[in-house]
PDB file of C-alpha atoms in Angstrom:
ATOM      1  CA  UNK A  49      93.797 110.552  99.879  1.00  0.00           C
ATOM      2  CA  UNK A  50      92.913 113.649  97.902  1.00  0.00           C
ATOM      3  CA  UNK A  51      96.664 114.515  97.928  1.00  0.00           C
ATOM      4  CA  UNK A  52      97.382 111.196  96.279  1.00  0.00           C
ATOM      5  CA  UNK A  53      94.834 111.842  93.511  1.00  0.00           C
ATOM      6  CA  UNK A  54      96.212 115.269  92.891  1.00  0.00           C
ATOM      7  CA  UNK A  55      99.843 113.761  92.545  1.00  0.00           C
ATOM      8  CA  UNK A  56      98.523 111.201  89.986  1.00  0.00           C
ATOM      9  CA  UNK A  57      96.908 113.978  87.993  1.00  0.00           C
ATOM     10  CA  UNK A  58     100.154 115.644  87.675  1.00  0.00           C
ATOM     11  CA  UNK A  59     101.874 112.455  86.885  1.00  0.00           C
ATOM     12  CA  UNK A  60      99.547 112.000  83.853  1.00  0.00           C
ATOM     13  CA  UNK A  61     100.086 115.658  82.824  1.00  0.00           C
ATOM     14  CA  UNK A  62     103.882 115.346  83.108  1.00  0.00           C
ATOM     15  CA  UNK A  63     103.854 112.033  81.130  1.00  0.00           C
ATOM     16  CA  UNK A  64     101.649 113.511  78.477  1.00  0.00           C
ATOM     17  CA  UNK A  65     104.024 116.518  78.391  1.00  0.00           C
ATOM     18  CA  UNK A  66     106.984 114.114  77.730  1.00  0.00           C
ATOM     19  CA  UNK A  67     105.300 112.965  74.492  1.00  0.00           C
ATOM     20  CA  UNK A  68     104.043 116.488  73.526  1.00  0.00           C
ATOM     21  CA  UNK A  69     107.435 118.096  74.205  1.00  0.00           C
ATOM     22  CA  UNK A  70     109.264 115.334  72.399  1.00  0.00           C
ATOM     23  CA  UNK A  71     107.000 115.978  69.386  1.00  0.00           C
ATOM     24  CA  UNK A  72     107.470 119.782  69.645  1.00  0.00           C
ATOM     25  CA  UNK A  73     111.336 119.606  69.596  1.00  0.00           C
ATOM     26  CA  UNK A  74     111.611 116.786  67.080  1.00  0.00           C
ATOM     27  CA  UNK A  75     113.741 119.035  64.876  1.00  0.00           C
ATOM     28  CA  UNK A  76     116.420 117.813  67.249  1.00  0.00           C
ATOM     29  CA  UNK A  77     117.853 114.240  66.538  1.00  0.00           C
ATOM     30  CA  UNK A  78     116.285 111.593  68.843  1.00  0.00           C
ATOM     31  CA  UNK A  79     119.538 110.552  70.583  1.00  0.00           C
ATOM     32  CA  UNK A  80     120.390 114.123  71.267  1.00  0.00           C
ATOM     33  CA  UNK A  81     117.042 114.650  72.986  1.00  0.00           C
ATOM     34  CA  UNK A  82     117.457 111.470  75.031  1.00  0.00           C
ATOM     35  CA  UNK A  83     120.997 112.375  76.052  1.00  0.00           C
ATOM     36  CA  UNK A  84     120.347 115.898  77.196  1.00  0.00           C
ATOM     37  CA  UNK A  85     117.165 114.749  78.958  1.00  0.00           C
ATOM     38  CA  UNK A  86     119.311 112.284  80.982  1.00  0.00           C
ATOM     39  CA  UNK A  87     122.131 114.725  81.611  1.00  0.00           C
ATOM     40  CA  UNK A  88     119.587 117.176  83.097  1.00  0.00           C
ATOM     41  CA  UNK A  89     118.138 114.396  85.188  1.00  0.00           C
ATOM     42  CA  UNK A  90     121.565 113.390  86.409  1.00  0.00           C
ATOM     43  CA  UNK A  91     122.307 116.983  87.586  1.00  0.00           C
ATOM     44  CA  UNK A  92     118.911 117.262  89.271  1.00  0.00           C
ATOM     45  CA  UNK A  93     119.268 114.018  91.163  1.00  0.00           C
ATOM     46  CA  UNK A  94     123.052 114.615  92.076  1.00  0.00           C
ATOM     47  CA  UNK A  95     122.553 116.347  95.406  1.00  0.00           C
ATOM     48  CA  UNK A  96     119.619 113.925  96.372  1.00  0.00           C
ATOM     49  CA  UNK A  97     121.068 110.682  95.245  1.00  0.00           C
ATOM     50  CA  UNK A  98     124.791 110.774  95.547  1.00  0.00           C
ATOM     51  CA  UNK A  99     125.001 110.004  99.245  1.00  0.00           C
ATOM     52  CA  UNK A 100     122.402 107.039  99.169  1.00  0.00           C
ATOM     53  CA  UNK A 101     124.102 105.731  95.905  1.00  0.00           C
ATOM     54  CA  UNK A 102     127.408 105.511  97.628  1.00  0.00           C
ATOM     55  CA  UNK A 103     125.945 103.973 100.881  1.00  0.00           C
ATOM     56  CA  UNK A 104     124.255 101.289  98.743  1.00  0.00           C
ATOM     57  CA  UNK A 105     127.086 100.791  96.357  1.00  0.00           C
ATOM     58  CA  UNK A 106     127.566  97.071  97.438  1.00  0.00           C
ATOM     59  CA  UNK A 107     123.886  96.493  96.519  1.00  0.00           C
ATOM     60  CA  UNK A 108     124.494  97.971  93.070  1.00  0.00           C
ATOM     61  CA  UNK A 109     127.465  95.882  92.575  1.00  0.00           C
ATOM     62  CA  UNK A 110     125.794  92.653  93.833  1.00  0.00           C
ATOM     63  CA  UNK A 111     122.823  93.029  91.518  1.00  0.00           C
ATOM     64  CA  UNK A 112     124.610  94.833  88.788  1.00  0.00           C
ATOM     65  CA  UNK A 113     123.247  92.567  85.927  1.00  0.00           C
ATOM     66  CA  UNK A 114     119.476  93.124  86.622  1.00  0.00           C
ATOM     67  CA  UNK A 115     120.149  96.708  87.537  1.00  0.00           C
ATOM     68  CA  UNK A 116     121.994  97.382  84.158  1.00  0.00           C
ATOM     69  CA  UNK A 117     119.173  95.717  82.249  1.00  0.00           C
ATOM     70  CA  UNK A 118     116.622  97.902  84.083  1.00  0.00           C
ATOM     71  CA  UNK A 119     118.650 101.034  83.292  1.00  0.00           C
ATOM     72  CA  UNK A 120     119.063 100.057  79.628  1.00  0.00           C
ATOM     73  CA  UNK A 121     115.458  99.177  78.956  1.00  0.00           C
ATOM     74  CA  UNK A 122     113.506 101.620  81.178  1.00  0.00           C
ATOM     75  CA  UNK A 123     115.834 104.732  81.258  1.00  0.00           C
ATOM     76  CA  UNK A 124     118.343 104.621  78.363  1.00  0.00           C
ATOM     77  CA  UNK A 125     116.325 103.346  75.418  1.00  0.00           C
ATOM     78  CA  UNK A 126     112.662 103.477  76.372  1.00  0.00           C
ATOM     79  CA  UNK A 127     112.381 107.262  75.761  1.00  0.00           C
ATOM     80  CA  UNK A 128     114.945 107.026  72.951  1.00  0.00           C
ATOM     81  CA  UNK A 129     112.473 104.847  71.116  1.00  0.00           C
ATOM     82  CA  UNK A 130     109.678 107.311  71.835  1.00  0.00           C
ATOM     83  CA  UNK A 131     111.586 110.425  70.600  1.00  0.00           C
ATOM     84  CA  UNK A 132     112.556 108.396  67.465  1.00  0.00           C
ATOM     85  CA  UNK A 133     108.992 107.450  66.862  1.00  0.00           C
ATOM     86  CA  UNK A 134     107.904 111.107  67.331  1.00  0.00           C
ATOM     87  CA  UNK A 135     110.130 111.958  64.320  1.00  0.00           C
ATOM     88  CA  UNK A 136     107.655 110.080  62.071  1.00  0.00           C
ATOM     89  CA  UNK A 137     104.256 109.731  63.774  1.00  0.00           C
ATOM     90  CA  UNK A 138     101.846 111.822  65.832  1.00  0.00           C
ATOM     91  CA  UNK A 139     101.976 112.239  69.586  1.00  0.00           C
ATOM     92  CA  UNK A 140      98.380 110.760  69.715  1.00  0.00           C
ATOM     93  CA  UNK A 141      99.499 107.567  68.146  1.00  0.00           C
ATOM     94  CA  UNK A 142     102.512 107.384  70.462  1.00  0.00           C
ATOM     95  CA  UNK A 143     100.384 107.920  73.499  1.00  0.00           C
ATOM     96  CA  UNK A 144      97.915 105.161  72.519  1.00  0.00           C
ATOM     97  CA  UNK A 145     100.671 102.685  71.650  1.00  0.00           C
ATOM     98  CA  UNK A 146     102.226 103.537  74.962  1.00  0.00           C
ATOM     99  CA  UNK A 147      99.051 102.573  76.726  1.00  0.00           C
ATOM    100  CA  UNK A 148      99.467  99.047  75.355  1.00  0.00           C
ATOM    101  CA  UNK A 149     102.602  98.661  77.615  1.00  0.00           C
ATOM    102  CA  UNK A 150     100.677  97.064  80.589  1.00  0.00           C
ATOM    103  CA  UNK A 151      99.166  94.465  78.305  1.00  0.00           C
ATOM    104  CA  UNK A 152     102.674  93.736  76.817  1.00  0.00           C
ATOM    105  CA  UNK A 153     104.016  93.307  80.376  1.00  0.00           C
ATOM    106  CA  UNK A 154     101.411  90.713  81.183  1.00  0.00           C
ATOM    107  CA  UNK A 155     102.034  88.817  77.993  1.00  0.00           C
ATOM    108  CA  UNK A 156     105.874  88.889  78.535  1.00  0.00           C
ATOM    109  CA  UNK A 157     105.399  87.730  82.141  1.00  0.00           C
ATOM    110  CA  UNK A 158     103.408  84.724  80.813  1.00  0.00           C
ATOM    111  CA  UNK A 159     106.128  83.875  78.340  1.00  0.00           C
ATOM    112  CA  UNK A 160     109.268  84.557  80.600  1.00  0.00           C
ATOM    113  CA  UNK A 161     107.869  83.809  84.068  1.00  0.00           C
ATOM    114  CA  UNK A 162     105.300  81.156  83.020  1.00  0.00           C
ATOM    115  CA  UNK A 163     102.487  83.189  84.598  1.00  0.00           C
ATOM    116  CA  UNK A 164      99.089  81.759  83.562  1.00  0.00           C
ATOM    117  CA  UNK A 165      96.697  84.108  81.691  1.00  0.00           C
ATOM    118  CA  UNK A 166      93.024  83.794  82.361  1.00  0.00           C
ATOM    119  CA  UNK A 167      90.497  84.062  79.652  1.00  0.00           C
ATOM    120  CA  UNK A 168      89.463  87.591  80.581  1.00  0.00           C
ATOM    121  CA  UNK A 169      93.180  88.575  80.326  1.00  0.00           C
ATOM    122  CA  UNK A 170      93.550  87.098  76.882  1.00  0.00           C
ATOM    123  CA  UNK A 171      90.336  88.919  75.810  1.00  0.00           C
ATOM    124  CA  UNK A 172      91.793  92.101  77.166  1.00  0.00           C
ATOM    125  CA  UNK A 173      95.084  91.574  75.117  1.00  0.00           C
ATOM    126  CA  UNK A 174      93.099  91.131  71.952  1.00  0.00           C
ATOM    127  CA  UNK A 175      90.903  94.133  72.569  1.00  0.00           C
ATOM    128  CA  UNK A 176      93.948  96.359  73.326  1.00  0.00           C
ATOM    129  CA  UNK A 177      95.741  95.114  70.242  1.00  0.00           C
ATOM    130  CA  UNK A 178      92.653  95.760  68.056  1.00  0.00           C
ATOM    131  CA  UNK A 179      92.352  99.305  69.550  1.00  0.00           C
ATOM    132  CA  UNK A 180      96.046 100.121  68.975  1.00  0.00           C
ATOM    133  CA  UNK A 181      95.766  98.972  65.313  1.00  0.00           C
ATOM    134  CA  UNK A 182      92.576 100.866  64.967  1.00  0.00           C
ATOM    135  CA  UNK A 183      94.240 104.102  66.022  1.00  0.00           C
ATOM    136  CA  UNK A 184      97.351 103.526  63.857  1.00  0.00           C
ATOM    137  CA  UNK A 185      95.052 102.945  60.812  1.00  0.00           C
ATOM    138  CA  UNK A 186      92.624 105.697  61.967  1.00  0.00           C
ATOM    139  CA  UNK A 187      89.767 103.209  61.732  1.00  0.00           C
ATOM    140  CA  UNK A 188      90.565 101.674  58.345  1.00  0.00           C
ATOM    141  CA  UNK A 189      91.019  98.387  59.878  1.00  0.00           C
ATOM    142  CA  UNK A 190      90.051  96.483  56.674  1.00  0.00           C
ATOM    143  CA  UNK A 191      92.816  98.099  54.703  1.00  0.00           C
ATOM    144  CA  UNK A 192      95.447  96.607  56.920  1.00  0.00           C
ATOM    145  CA  UNK A 193      97.089  94.435  54.230  1.00  0.00           C
ATOM    146  CA  UNK A 194      97.347  97.410  51.807  1.00  0.00           C
ATOM    147  CA  UNK A 195      98.416  99.894  54.490  1.00  0.00           C
ATOM    148  CA  UNK A 196     101.922 101.559  54.210  1.00  0.00           C
ATOM    149  CA  UNK A 197     102.896 101.369  57.877  1.00  0.00           C
ATOM    150  CA  UNK A 198     104.421 104.415  59.418  1.00  0.00           C
ATOM    151  CA  UNK A 199     107.938 103.685  60.609  1.00  0.00           C
ATOM    152  CA  UNK A 200     107.236 105.682  63.838  1.00  0.00           C
ATOM    153  CA  UNK A 201     104.414 103.281  64.818  1.00  0.00           C
ATOM    154  CA  UNK A 202     106.798 100.381  64.214  1.00  0.00           C
ATOM    155  CA  UNK A 203     109.576 102.006  66.313  1.00  0.00           C
ATOM    156  CA  UNK A 204     107.081 102.215  69.245  1.00  0.00           C
ATOM    157  CA  UNK A 205     107.163  98.415  69.427  1.00  0.00           C
ATOM    158  CA  UNK A 206     110.670  98.798  70.682  1.00  0.00           C
ATOM    159  CA  UNK A 207     109.498 101.109  73.546  1.00  0.00           C
ATOM    160  CA  UNK A 208     106.696  98.747  74.404  1.00  0.00           C
ATOM    161  CA  UNK A 209     108.989  95.735  74.795  1.00  0.00           C
ATOM    162  CA  UNK A 210     111.645  97.843  76.559  1.00  0.00           C
ATOM    163  CA  UNK A 211     109.268  99.075  79.215  1.00  0.00           C
ATOM    164  CA  UNK A 212     107.674  95.605  79.657  1.00  0.00           C
ATOM    165  CA  UNK A 213     111.061  94.103  80.406  1.00  0.00           C
ATOM    166  CA  UNK A 214     111.816  97.013  82.811  1.00  0.00           C
ATOM    167  CA  UNK A 215     108.464  96.635  84.630  1.00  0.00           C
ATOM    168  CA  UNK A 216     109.066  92.873  85.205  1.00  0.00           C
ATOM    169  CA  UNK A 217     112.546  93.545  86.693  1.00  0.00           C
ATOM    170  CA  UNK A 218     111.393  96.497  88.758  1.00  0.00           C
ATOM    171  CA  UNK A 219     108.820  94.399  90.562  1.00  0.00           C
ATOM    172  CA  UNK A 220     111.481  91.950  91.465  1.00  0.00           C
ATOM    173  CA  UNK A 221     114.528  94.163  92.192  1.00  0.00           C
ATOM    174  CA  UNK A 222     113.875  97.876  92.481  1.00  0.00           C
ATOM    175  CA  UNK A 223     112.908  97.682  96.240  1.00  0.00           C
ATOM    176  CA  UNK A 224     116.574  96.649  96.959  1.00  0.00           C
ATOM    177  CA  UNK A 225     117.852 100.106  95.962  1.00  0.00           C
ATOM    178  CA  UNK A 226     117.293 103.591  97.396  1.00  0.00           C
ATOM    179  CA  UNK A 227     114.909 105.643  95.324  1.00  0.00           C
ATOM    180  CA  UNK A 228     116.960 108.799  94.694  1.00  0.00           C
ATOM    181  CA  UNK A 229     120.251 106.828  94.494  1.00  0.00           C
ATOM    182  CA  UNK A 230     118.747 104.518  91.886  1.00  0.00           C
ATOM    183  CA  UNK A 231     117.557 107.416  89.698  1.00  0.00           C
ATOM    184  CA  UNK A 232     120.926 109.094  90.041  1.00  0.00           C
ATOM    185  CA  UNK A 233     122.967 106.005  89.013  1.00  0.00           C
ATOM    186  CA  UNK A 234     120.597 105.069  86.227  1.00  0.00           C
ATOM    187  CA  UNK A 235     120.562 108.628  84.764  1.00  0.00           C
ATOM    188  CA  UNK A 236     124.484 108.596  84.986  1.00  0.00           C
ATOM    189  CA  UNK A 237     124.913 105.170  83.276  1.00  0.00           C
ATOM    190  CA  UNK A 238     122.336 106.041  80.570  1.00  0.00           C
ATOM    191  CA  UNK A 239     124.077 109.389  79.844  1.00  0.00           C
ATOM    192  CA  UNK A 240     127.409 107.502  79.484  1.00  0.00           C
ATOM    193  CA  UNK A 241     125.952 104.850  77.229  1.00  0.00           C
ATOM    194  CA  UNK A 242     124.362 107.453  74.897  1.00  0.00           C
ATOM    195  CA  UNK A 243     127.228 109.764  74.758  1.00  0.00           C
ATOM    196  CA  UNK A 244     129.149 107.859  72.047  1.00  0.00           C
ATOM    197  CA  UNK A 245     125.906 107.312  70.135  1.00  0.00           C
ATOM    198  CA  UNK A 246     125.196 111.015  70.151  1.00  0.00           C
ATOM    199  CA  UNK A 247     128.840 111.641  68.960  1.00  0.00           C
ATOM    200  CA  UNK A 248     128.175 109.319  65.889  1.00  0.00           C
ATOM    201  CA  UNK A 249     124.705 111.005  65.342  1.00  0.00           C
ATOM    202  CA  UNK A 250     126.456 114.441  65.284  1.00  0.00           C
ATOM    203  CA  UNK A 251     129.161 113.117  63.013  1.00  0.00           C
ATOM    204  CA  UNK A 252     126.462 111.980  60.463  1.00  0.00           C
ATOM    205  CA  UNK A 253     124.028 114.828  60.713  1.00  0.00           C
ATOM    206  CA  UNK A 254     126.291 117.646  62.130  1.00  0.00           C
ATOM    207  CA  UNK A 255     125.965 119.309  65.556  1.00  0.00           C
ATOM    208  CA  UNK A 256     122.333 120.496  65.691  1.00  0.00           C
ATOM    209  CA  UNK A 257     122.304 124.349  65.631  1.00  0.00           C
ATOM    210  CA  UNK A 258     118.714 123.965  67.018  1.00  0.00           C
ATOM    211  CA  UNK A 259     120.200 123.311  70.481  1.00  0.00           C
ATOM    212  CA  UNK A 260     120.691 127.080  70.843  1.00  0.00           C
ATOM    213  CA  UNK A 261     117.028 127.786  70.298  1.00  0.00           C
ATOM    214  CA  UNK A 262     115.632 128.891  73.714  1.00  0.00           C
ATOM    215  CA  UNK A 263     112.372 126.833  73.257  1.00  0.00           C
ATOM    216  CA  UNK A 264     114.348 123.654  72.595  1.00  0.00           C
ATOM    217  CA  UNK A 265     116.575 124.275  75.671  1.00  0.00           C
ATOM    218  CA  UNK A 266     113.467 124.865  77.765  1.00  0.00           C
ATOM    219  CA  UNK A 267     111.942 121.652  76.356  1.00  0.00           C
ATOM    220  CA  UNK A 268     115.048 119.594  77.220  1.00  0.00           C
ATOM    221  CA  UNK A 269     115.015 121.001  80.743  1.00  0.00           C
ATOM    222  CA  UNK A 270     111.326 120.101  81.062  1.00  0.00           C
ATOM    223  CA  UNK A 271     112.025 116.455  79.934  1.00  0.00           C
ATOM    224  CA  UNK A 272     114.970 116.218  82.410  1.00  0.00           C
ATOM    225  CA  UNK A 273     113.086 117.559  85.494  1.00  0.00           C
ATOM    226  CA  UNK A 274     109.351 116.728  85.167  1.00  0.00           C
ATOM    227  CA  UNK A 275     108.738 113.297  83.578  1.00  0.00           C
ATOM    228  CA  UNK A 276     112.236 111.994  84.384  1.00  0.00           C
ATOM    229  CA  UNK A 277     112.210 112.898  88.075  1.00  0.00           C
ATOM    230  CA  UNK A 278     109.124 114.647  89.659  1.00  0.00           C
ATOM    231  CA  UNK A 279     106.580 112.383  87.974  1.00  0.00           C
ATOM    232  CA  UNK A 280     108.337 109.223  89.160  1.00  0.00           C
ATOM    233  CA  UNK A 281     108.541 110.493  92.681  1.00  0.00           C
ATOM    234  CA  UNK A 282     104.753 111.479  92.631  1.00  0.00           C
ATOM    235  CA  UNK A 283     103.875 108.070  91.245  1.00  0.00           C
ATOM    236  CA  UNK A 284     105.775 106.116  93.846  1.00  0.00           C
ATOM    237  CA  UNK A 285     104.163 108.281  96.634  1.00  0.00           C
ATOM    238  CA  UNK A 286     100.703 107.868  95.199  1.00  0.00           C
ATOM    239  CA  UNK A 287     101.111 104.133  94.916  1.00  0.00           C
ATOM    240  CA  UNK A 288     102.023 104.049  98.685  1.00  0.00           C
ATOM    241  CA  UNK A 289      98.636 105.901  99.470  1.00  0.00           C
ATOM    242  CA  UNK A 290      96.275 104.416  96.899  1.00  0.00           C
ATOM    243  CA  UNK A 291      97.801 101.067  96.013  1.00  0.00           C
ATOM    244  CA  UNK A 292      99.019  99.971  92.618  1.00  0.00           C
ATOM    245  CA  UNK A 293      95.669  99.187  91.190  1.00  0.00           C
ATOM    246  CA  UNK A 294      94.076 102.609  91.755  1.00  0.00           C
ATOM    247  CA  UNK A 295      97.249 104.492  90.830  1.00  0.00           C
ATOM    248  CA  UNK A 296      97.778 102.642  87.639  1.00  0.00           C
ATOM    249  CA  UNK A 297      94.236 103.223  86.409  1.00  0.00           C
ATOM    250  CA  UNK A 298      95.129 107.042  86.199  1.00  0.00           C
ATOM    251  CA  UNK A 299      97.816 106.175  83.546  1.00  0.00           C
ATOM    252  CA  UNK A 300      95.080 104.892  81.268  1.00  0.00           C
ATOM    253  CA  UNK A 301      94.044 108.486  80.779  1.00  0.00           C
ATOM    254  CA  UNK A 302      97.431 109.227  79.160  1.00  0.00           C
ATOM    255  CA  UNK A 303      96.158 109.001  75.635  1.00  0.00           C
ATOM    256  CA  UNK A 304      93.163 111.305  76.405  1.00  0.00           C
ATOM    257  CA  UNK A 305      95.333 113.951  77.894  1.00  0.00           C
ATOM    258  CA  UNK A 306      97.885 113.722  75.220  1.00  0.00           C
ATOM    259  CA  UNK A 307      95.258 113.957  72.490  1.00  0.00           C
ATOM    260  CA  UNK A 308      93.872 117.109  74.075  1.00  0.00           C
ATOM    261  CA  UNK A 309      97.285 118.670  74.373  1.00  0.00           C
ATOM    262  CA  UNK A 310      98.195 117.694  70.747  1.00  0.00           C
ATOM    263  CA  UNK A 311      94.991 119.348  69.576  1.00  0.00           C
ATOM    264  CA  UNK A 312      95.512 122.572  71.541  1.00  0.00           C
ATOM    265  CA  UNK A 313      99.263 122.916  71.384  1.00  0.00           C
ATOM    266  CA  UNK A 314     100.475 121.092  68.238  1.00  0.00           C
ATOM    267  CA  UNK A 315      97.437 121.562  66.059  1.00  0.00           C
ATOM    268  CA  UNK A 316      97.266 117.822  65.454  1.00  0.00           C
ATOM    269  CA  UNK A 317      94.024 116.531  64.049  1.00  0.00           C
ATOM    270  CA  UNK A 318      92.262 114.177  66.337  1.00  0.00           C
ATOM    271  CA  UNK A 319      89.566 112.111  64.604  1.00  0.00           C
ATOM    272  CA  UNK A 320      86.619 110.298  66.100  1.00  0.00           C
ATOM    273  CA  UNK A 321      88.223 107.118  65.019  1.00  0.00           C
ATOM    274  CA  UNK A 322      91.412 107.826  67.139  1.00  0.00           C
ATOM    275  CA  UNK A 323      89.224 108.649  70.152  1.00  0.00           C
ATOM    276  CA  UNK A 324      87.216 105.431  69.758  1.00  0.00           C
ATOM    277  CA  UNK A 325      90.459 103.436  69.445  1.00  0.00           C
ATOM    278  CA  UNK A 326      91.929 105.023  72.505  1.00  0.00           C
ATOM    279  CA  UNK A 327      88.840 104.084  74.484  1.00  0.00           C
ATOM    280  CA  UNK A 328      89.180 100.471  73.258  1.00  0.00           C
ATOM    281  CA  UNK A 329      92.834 100.275  74.286  1.00  0.00           C
ATOM    282  CA  UNK A 330      91.978 101.607  77.793  1.00  0.00           C
ATOM    283  CA  UNK A 331      89.190  99.005  78.076  1.00  0.00           C
ATOM    284  CA  UNK A 332      91.564  96.234  77.103  1.00  0.00           C
ATOM    285  CA  UNK A 333      94.184  97.388  79.516  1.00  0.00           C
ATOM    286  CA  UNK A 334      91.813  97.425  82.370  1.00  0.00           C
ATOM    287  CA  UNK A 335      90.548  93.881  81.538  1.00  0.00           C
ATOM    288  CA  UNK A 336      94.131  92.531  81.052  1.00  0.00           C
ATOM    289  CA  UNK A 337      95.766  93.971  84.258  1.00  0.00           C
ATOM    290  CA  UNK A 338      92.935  94.058  86.755  1.00  0.00           C
ATOM    291  CA  UNK A 339      93.607  90.629  88.243  1.00  0.00           C
ATOM    292  CA  UNK A 340      97.346  90.931  88.124  1.00  0.00           C
ATOM    293  CA  UNK A 341      97.272  94.190  89.890  1.00  0.00           C
ATOM    294  CA  UNK A 342      95.051  92.830  92.663  1.00  0.00           C
ATOM    295  CA  UNK A 343      97.515  89.844  93.213  1.00  0.00           C
ATOM    296  CA  UNK A 344     100.618  91.973  93.327  1.00  0.00           C
ATOM    297  CA  UNK A 345      99.427  95.148  94.982  1.00  0.00           C
ATOM    298  CA  UNK A 346     100.643  94.336  98.498  1.00  0.00           C
ATOM    299  CA  UNK A 347     103.977  93.346  97.192  1.00  0.00           C
ATOM    300  CA  UNK A 348     104.363  96.556  95.153  1.00  0.00           C
ATOM    301  CA  UNK A 349     103.233  98.703  98.079  1.00  0.00           C
ATOM    302  CA  UNK A 350     105.763  96.970 100.275  1.00  0.00           C
ATOM    303  CA  UNK A 351     108.524  97.586  97.743  1.00  0.00           C
ATOM    304  CA  UNK A 352     107.661 101.321  97.408  1.00  0.00           C
ATOM    305  CA  UNK A 353     107.665 101.712 101.226  1.00  0.00           C
ATOM    306  CA  UNK A 354     111.096 100.089 101.424  1.00  0.00           C
ATOM    307  CA  UNK A 355     112.382 102.444  98.679  1.00  0.00           C
ATOM    308  CA  UNK A 356     111.003 105.420 100.425  1.00  0.00           C
TER     309      UNK A 356
END
């Protein structure tokens, strides 16, 4: 049990590192960051996933449509949205807005799957939304109409929707595929999809000379190994030990860890208003997702065991 808690601690650190590193190397264009991140992940998963991907090739072909949608939403474009947002806004804002994803997933499930929301879930949705807006506006909630919105905060809406769609499909389909094989195929497909986009990006902006900077190369390597691979493996293992409810609660600490890292590493200013907004978002997420997690915990645990 203690081992599972330690794994979840590293998951939060690695995911916070994804945001902080993306912010630190944002002199690179966003599609370039996303492409090299996935290229590294593809190379890392190659020896572990190639054999199982080939063994389950008929499954991948049979469920190619949902698998492709999962790949595009969760792997290809989710982090691309994040790295694009980090070109314009702070890592603290991105981490808080990313924490709204569980709420968005519940709302999208109600719309697409006709799942009924209880009053406490609706209250949680409103609280989380208020907290997210509070952070973006740094507490100036009454100046909403006159606010010049940061384009980075708006781009994060795309990331939130992408991961919400991915989460819904994962609960239904991911257990059909081998864990390492799925990561291998998803990384490969995503790299192929992003390659022509990167070529266009380089044609417009020029080949980024910053790729040669050792710190940027190290950052891209980190993104491809730790948040893209190790964190996901740790999370799946922890869910198998703790259950989805307890494991997911740890992810609510992502804004806190990211804010601390942004203050220490990136010299970002963290105001009391942002801290208060982050706590409000976390409270809303817990309210919104508690009942849903309890209902689906056994199914998710079974799916993780099948993948493992």
